[in-house]
PDB file of C-alpha atoms in Angstrom:
ATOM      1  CA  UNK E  70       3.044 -15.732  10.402  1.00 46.00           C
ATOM      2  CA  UNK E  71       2.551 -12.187   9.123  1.00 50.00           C
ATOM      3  CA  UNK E  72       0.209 -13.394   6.274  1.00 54.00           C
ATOM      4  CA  UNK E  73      -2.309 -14.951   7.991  1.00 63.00           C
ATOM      5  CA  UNK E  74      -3.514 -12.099   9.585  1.00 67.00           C
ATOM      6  CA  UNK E  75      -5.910  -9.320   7.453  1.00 73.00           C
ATOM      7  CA  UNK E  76      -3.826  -6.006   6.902  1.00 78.00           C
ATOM      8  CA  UNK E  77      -6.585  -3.164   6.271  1.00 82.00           C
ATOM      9  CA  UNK E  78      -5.969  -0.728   3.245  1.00 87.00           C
ATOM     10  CA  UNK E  79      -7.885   2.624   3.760  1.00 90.00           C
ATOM     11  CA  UNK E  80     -10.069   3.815   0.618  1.00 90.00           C
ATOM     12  CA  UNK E  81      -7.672   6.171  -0.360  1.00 90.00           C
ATOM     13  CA  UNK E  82      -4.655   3.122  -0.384  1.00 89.00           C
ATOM     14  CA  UNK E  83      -7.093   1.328  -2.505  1.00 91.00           C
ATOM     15  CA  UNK E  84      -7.318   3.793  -4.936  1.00 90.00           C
ATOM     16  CA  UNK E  85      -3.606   4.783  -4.802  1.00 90.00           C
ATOM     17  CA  UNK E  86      -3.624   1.156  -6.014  1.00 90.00           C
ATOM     18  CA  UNK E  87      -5.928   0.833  -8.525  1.00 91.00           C
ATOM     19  CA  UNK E  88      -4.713   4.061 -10.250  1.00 92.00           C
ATOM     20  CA  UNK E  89      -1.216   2.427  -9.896  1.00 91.00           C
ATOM     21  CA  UNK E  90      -2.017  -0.535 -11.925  1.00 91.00           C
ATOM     22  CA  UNK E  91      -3.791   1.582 -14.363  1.00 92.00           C
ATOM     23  CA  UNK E  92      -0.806   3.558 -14.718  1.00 93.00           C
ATOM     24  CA  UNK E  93       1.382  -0.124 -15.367  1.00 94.00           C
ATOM     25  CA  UNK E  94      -0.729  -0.706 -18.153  1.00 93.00           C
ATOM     26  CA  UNK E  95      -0.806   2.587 -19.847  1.00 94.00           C
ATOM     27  CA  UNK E  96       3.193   2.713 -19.061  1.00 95.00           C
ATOM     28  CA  UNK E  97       3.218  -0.871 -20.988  1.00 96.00           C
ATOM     29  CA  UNK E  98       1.552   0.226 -23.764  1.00 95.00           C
ATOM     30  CA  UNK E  99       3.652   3.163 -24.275  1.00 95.00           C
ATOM     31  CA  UNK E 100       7.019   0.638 -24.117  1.00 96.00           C
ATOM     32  CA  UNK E 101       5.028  -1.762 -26.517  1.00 95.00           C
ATOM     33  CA  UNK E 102       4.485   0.997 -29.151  1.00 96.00           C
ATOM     34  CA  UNK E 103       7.892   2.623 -29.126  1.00 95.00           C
ATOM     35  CA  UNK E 104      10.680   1.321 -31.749  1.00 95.00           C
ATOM     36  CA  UNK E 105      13.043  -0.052 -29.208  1.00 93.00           C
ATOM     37  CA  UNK E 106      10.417  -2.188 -27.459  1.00 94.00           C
ATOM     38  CA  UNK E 107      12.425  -5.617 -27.714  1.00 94.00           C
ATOM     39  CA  UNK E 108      15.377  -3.846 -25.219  1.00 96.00           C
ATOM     40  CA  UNK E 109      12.541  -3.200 -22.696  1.00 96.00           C
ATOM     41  CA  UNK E 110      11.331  -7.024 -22.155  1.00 96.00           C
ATOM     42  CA  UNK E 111      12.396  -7.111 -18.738  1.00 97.00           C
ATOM     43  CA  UNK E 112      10.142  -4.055 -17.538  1.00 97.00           C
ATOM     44  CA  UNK E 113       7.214  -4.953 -20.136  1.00 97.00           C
ATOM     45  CA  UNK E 114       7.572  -8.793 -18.803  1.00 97.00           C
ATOM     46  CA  UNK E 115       7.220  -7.108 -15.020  1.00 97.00           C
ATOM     47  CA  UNK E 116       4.339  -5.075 -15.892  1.00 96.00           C
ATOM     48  CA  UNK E 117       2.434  -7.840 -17.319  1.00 96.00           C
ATOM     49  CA  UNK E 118       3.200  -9.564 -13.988  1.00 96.00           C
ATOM     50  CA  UNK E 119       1.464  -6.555 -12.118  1.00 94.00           C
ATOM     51  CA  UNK E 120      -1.908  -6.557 -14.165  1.00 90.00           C
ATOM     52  CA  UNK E 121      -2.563  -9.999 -14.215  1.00 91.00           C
ATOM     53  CA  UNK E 122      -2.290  -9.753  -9.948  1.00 89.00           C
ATOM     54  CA  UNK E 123       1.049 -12.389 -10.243  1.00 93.00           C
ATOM     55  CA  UNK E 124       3.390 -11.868  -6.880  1.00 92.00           C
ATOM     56  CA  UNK E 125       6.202  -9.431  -8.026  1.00 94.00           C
ATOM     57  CA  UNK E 126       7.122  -6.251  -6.359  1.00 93.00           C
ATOM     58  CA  UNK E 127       4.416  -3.727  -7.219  1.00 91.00           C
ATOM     59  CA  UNK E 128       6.254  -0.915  -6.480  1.00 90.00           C
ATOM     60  CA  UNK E 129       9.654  -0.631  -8.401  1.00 93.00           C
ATOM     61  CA  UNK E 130      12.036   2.084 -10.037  1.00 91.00           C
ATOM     62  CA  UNK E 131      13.107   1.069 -13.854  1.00 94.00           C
ATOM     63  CA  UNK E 132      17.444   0.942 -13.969  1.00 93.00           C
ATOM     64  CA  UNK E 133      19.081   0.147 -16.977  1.00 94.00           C
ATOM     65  CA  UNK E 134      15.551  -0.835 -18.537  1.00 94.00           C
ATOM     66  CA  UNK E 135      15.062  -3.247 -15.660  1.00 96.00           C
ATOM     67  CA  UNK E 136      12.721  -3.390 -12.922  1.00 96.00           C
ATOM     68  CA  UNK E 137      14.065  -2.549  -9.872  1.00 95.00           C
ATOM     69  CA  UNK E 138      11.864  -3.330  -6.492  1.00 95.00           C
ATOM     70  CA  UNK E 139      12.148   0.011  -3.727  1.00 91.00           C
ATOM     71  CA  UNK E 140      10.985   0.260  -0.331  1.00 84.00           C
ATOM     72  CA  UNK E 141      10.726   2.342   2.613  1.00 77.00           C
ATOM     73  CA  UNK E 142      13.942   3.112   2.312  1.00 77.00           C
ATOM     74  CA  UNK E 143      15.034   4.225  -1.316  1.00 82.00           C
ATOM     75  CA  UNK E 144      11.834   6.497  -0.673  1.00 78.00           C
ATOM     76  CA  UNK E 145      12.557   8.145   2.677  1.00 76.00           C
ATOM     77  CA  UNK E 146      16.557   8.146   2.530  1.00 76.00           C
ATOM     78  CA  UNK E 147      16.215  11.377  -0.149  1.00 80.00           C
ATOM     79  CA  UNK E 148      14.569  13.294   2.187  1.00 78.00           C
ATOM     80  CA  UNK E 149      16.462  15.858   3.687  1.00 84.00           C
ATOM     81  CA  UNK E 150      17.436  15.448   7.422  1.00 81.00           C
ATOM     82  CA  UNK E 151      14.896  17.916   8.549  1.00 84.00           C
ATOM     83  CA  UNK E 152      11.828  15.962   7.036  1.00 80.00           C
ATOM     84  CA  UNK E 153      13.397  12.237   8.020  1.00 76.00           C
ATOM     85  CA  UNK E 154      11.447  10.462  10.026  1.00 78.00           C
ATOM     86  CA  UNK E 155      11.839   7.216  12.191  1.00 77.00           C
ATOM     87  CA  UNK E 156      11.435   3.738   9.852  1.00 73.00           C
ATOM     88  CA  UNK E 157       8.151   3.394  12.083  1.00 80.00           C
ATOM     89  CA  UNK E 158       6.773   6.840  11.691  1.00 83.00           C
ATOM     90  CA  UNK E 159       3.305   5.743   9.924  1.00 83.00           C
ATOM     91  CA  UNK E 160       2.653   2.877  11.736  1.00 84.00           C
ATOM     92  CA  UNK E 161       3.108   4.428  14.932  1.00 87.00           C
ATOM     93  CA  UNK E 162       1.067   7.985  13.720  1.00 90.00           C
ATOM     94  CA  UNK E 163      -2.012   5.241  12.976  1.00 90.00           C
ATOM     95  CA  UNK E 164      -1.342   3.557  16.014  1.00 90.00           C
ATOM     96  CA  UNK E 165      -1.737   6.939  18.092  1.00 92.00           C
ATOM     97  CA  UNK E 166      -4.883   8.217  16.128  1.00 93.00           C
ATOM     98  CA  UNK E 167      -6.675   5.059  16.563  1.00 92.00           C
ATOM     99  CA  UNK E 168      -5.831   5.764  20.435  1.00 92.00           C
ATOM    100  CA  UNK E 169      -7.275   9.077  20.171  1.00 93.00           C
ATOM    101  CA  UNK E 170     -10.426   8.133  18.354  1.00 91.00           C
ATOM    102  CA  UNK E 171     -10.951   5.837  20.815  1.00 90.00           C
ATOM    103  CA  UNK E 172     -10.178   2.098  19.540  1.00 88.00           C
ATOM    104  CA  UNK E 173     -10.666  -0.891  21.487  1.00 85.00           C
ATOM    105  CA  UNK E 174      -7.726  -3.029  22.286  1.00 82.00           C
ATOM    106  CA  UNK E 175      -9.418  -5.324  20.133  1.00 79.00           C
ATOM    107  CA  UNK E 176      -8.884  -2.720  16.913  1.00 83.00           C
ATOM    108  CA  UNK E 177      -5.591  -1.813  17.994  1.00 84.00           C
ATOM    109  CA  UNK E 178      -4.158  -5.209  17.975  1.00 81.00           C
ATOM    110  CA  UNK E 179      -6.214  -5.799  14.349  1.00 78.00           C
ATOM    111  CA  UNK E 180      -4.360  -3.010  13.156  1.00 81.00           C
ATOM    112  CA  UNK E 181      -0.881  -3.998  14.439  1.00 80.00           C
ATOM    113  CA  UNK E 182      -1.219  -7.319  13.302  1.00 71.00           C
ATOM    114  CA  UNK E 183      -0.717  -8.825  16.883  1.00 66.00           C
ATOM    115  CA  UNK E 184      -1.613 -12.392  17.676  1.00 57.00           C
ATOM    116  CA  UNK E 185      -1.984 -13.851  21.298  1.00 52.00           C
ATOM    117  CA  UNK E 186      -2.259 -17.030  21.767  1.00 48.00           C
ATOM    118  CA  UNK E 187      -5.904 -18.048  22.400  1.00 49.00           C
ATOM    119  CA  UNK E 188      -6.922 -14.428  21.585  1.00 50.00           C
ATOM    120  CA  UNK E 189      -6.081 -14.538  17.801  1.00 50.00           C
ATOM    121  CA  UNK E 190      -8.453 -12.377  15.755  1.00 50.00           C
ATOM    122  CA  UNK E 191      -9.841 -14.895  14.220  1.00 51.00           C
ATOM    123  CA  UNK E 192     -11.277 -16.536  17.263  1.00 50.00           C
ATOM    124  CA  UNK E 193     -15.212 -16.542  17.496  1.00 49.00           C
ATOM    125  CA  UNK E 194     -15.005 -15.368  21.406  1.00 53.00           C
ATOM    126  CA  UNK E 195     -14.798 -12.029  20.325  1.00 56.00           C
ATOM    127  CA  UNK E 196     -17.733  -9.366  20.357  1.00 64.00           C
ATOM    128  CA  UNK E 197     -16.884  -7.952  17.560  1.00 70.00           C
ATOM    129  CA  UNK E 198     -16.948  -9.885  14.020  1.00 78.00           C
ATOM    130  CA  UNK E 199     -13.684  -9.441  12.395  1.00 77.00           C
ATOM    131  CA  UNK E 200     -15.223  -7.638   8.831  1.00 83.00           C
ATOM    132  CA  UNK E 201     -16.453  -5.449  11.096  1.00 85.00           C
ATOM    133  CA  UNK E 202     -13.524  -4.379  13.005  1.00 83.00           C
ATOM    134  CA  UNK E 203     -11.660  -3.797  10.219  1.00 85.00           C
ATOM    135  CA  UNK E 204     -13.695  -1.814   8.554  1.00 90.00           C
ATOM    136  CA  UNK E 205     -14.320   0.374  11.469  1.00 90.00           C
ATOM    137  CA  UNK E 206     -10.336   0.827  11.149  1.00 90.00           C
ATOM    138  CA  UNK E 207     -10.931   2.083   7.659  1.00 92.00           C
ATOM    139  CA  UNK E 208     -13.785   4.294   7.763  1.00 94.00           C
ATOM    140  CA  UNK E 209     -11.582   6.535  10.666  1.00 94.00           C
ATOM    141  CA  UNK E 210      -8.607   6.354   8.332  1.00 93.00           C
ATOM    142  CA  UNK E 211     -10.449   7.411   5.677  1.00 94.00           C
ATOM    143  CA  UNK E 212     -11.438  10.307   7.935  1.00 95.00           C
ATOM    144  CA  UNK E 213      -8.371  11.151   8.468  1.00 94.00           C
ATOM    145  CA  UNK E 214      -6.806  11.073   5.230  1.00 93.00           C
ATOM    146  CA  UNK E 215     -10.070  13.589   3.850  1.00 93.00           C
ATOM    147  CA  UNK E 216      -9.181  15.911   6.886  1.00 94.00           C
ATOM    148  CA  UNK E 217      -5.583  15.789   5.901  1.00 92.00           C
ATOM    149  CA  UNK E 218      -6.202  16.528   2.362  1.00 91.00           C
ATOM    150  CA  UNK E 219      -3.182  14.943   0.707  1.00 83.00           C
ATOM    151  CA  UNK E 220      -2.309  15.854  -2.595  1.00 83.00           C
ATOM    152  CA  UNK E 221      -2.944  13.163  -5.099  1.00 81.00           C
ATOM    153  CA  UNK E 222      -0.766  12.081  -9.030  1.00 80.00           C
ATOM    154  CA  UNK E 223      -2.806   9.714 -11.135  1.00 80.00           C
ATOM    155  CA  UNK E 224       0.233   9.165 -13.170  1.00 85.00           C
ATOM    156  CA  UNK E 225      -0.008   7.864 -17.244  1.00 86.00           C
ATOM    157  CA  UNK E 226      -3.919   7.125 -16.555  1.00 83.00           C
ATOM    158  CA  UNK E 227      -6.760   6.409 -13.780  1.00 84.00           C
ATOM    159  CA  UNK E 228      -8.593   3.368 -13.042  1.00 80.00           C
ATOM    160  CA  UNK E 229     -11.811   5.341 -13.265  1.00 77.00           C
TER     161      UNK E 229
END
């Protein structure tokens, strides 16, 4: 299945993250202080979820004062048509970069998540340890996010 295999999350994702969960638990504190907290149990009840690492969707929009999970979708169908892009777009920009930097077959098919049988990434024929690989995959996305220089919200507060 998908979730057996390691999904790498550049340095830059892992802050996104970490500022994101920061930003949970300021928002929660803010909902916890205000006069009509009771009417906000669903959200509060989700955020709790988030910062205690519990399996709910981490990123949501708040409807009606409830928690409302969004994906690729709710995110990219506002776009205009001139900046839409295929549902694939990232995966396949990483996919191409990793090509042009180079990458074994062996990273590419760590990064895509592909499994063969007797070739799984796991397997200990392999010349390259797996830890290794993937962060090999990270350091040249991390590259490649600095040389983009994407513009960066903290939100309500940082992790640092």
């Amino acid at each position: 299945s998908d979730f057996d295999r390691p999904v790498i999350l550049s340095g830059f994702a892992q802050q996104v993250l970490r500022d994101w969960q920061a930003h949970c638990a300021a928002l929660h504190g803010r909902i916890e202080r205000s006069d009509d907290a009771p009417t906000w149990k669903a959200v509060t009840q989700h955020l709790t979820a988030i910062s205690l690492h519990q399996c709910v969707p981490l990123v949501f929009h708040i409807d009606c004062k409830r928690p409302r999970p969004i994906g690729h979708s709710d995110v990219w169908g506002t776009l205009p048509p001139t900046l839409a892009t295929p549902a694939n777009a990232g995966r396949s920009f990483w996919l191409s970069h990793f090509q042009d930097r180079g990458c074994s077959t062996f990273l590419l098919d760590a990064f895509m998540r592909h499994s063969t049988q007797g070739l799984e990434l796991e397997t200990t024929s392999r010349s390259v340890p797996l830890t290794a690989a993937l962060s090999e995959l990270i350091h040249i996305q991390d590259s490649a996010i600095a040389e983009m220089k994407l513009p960066y919200v903290r939100g309500l507060r940082s992790a640092t």
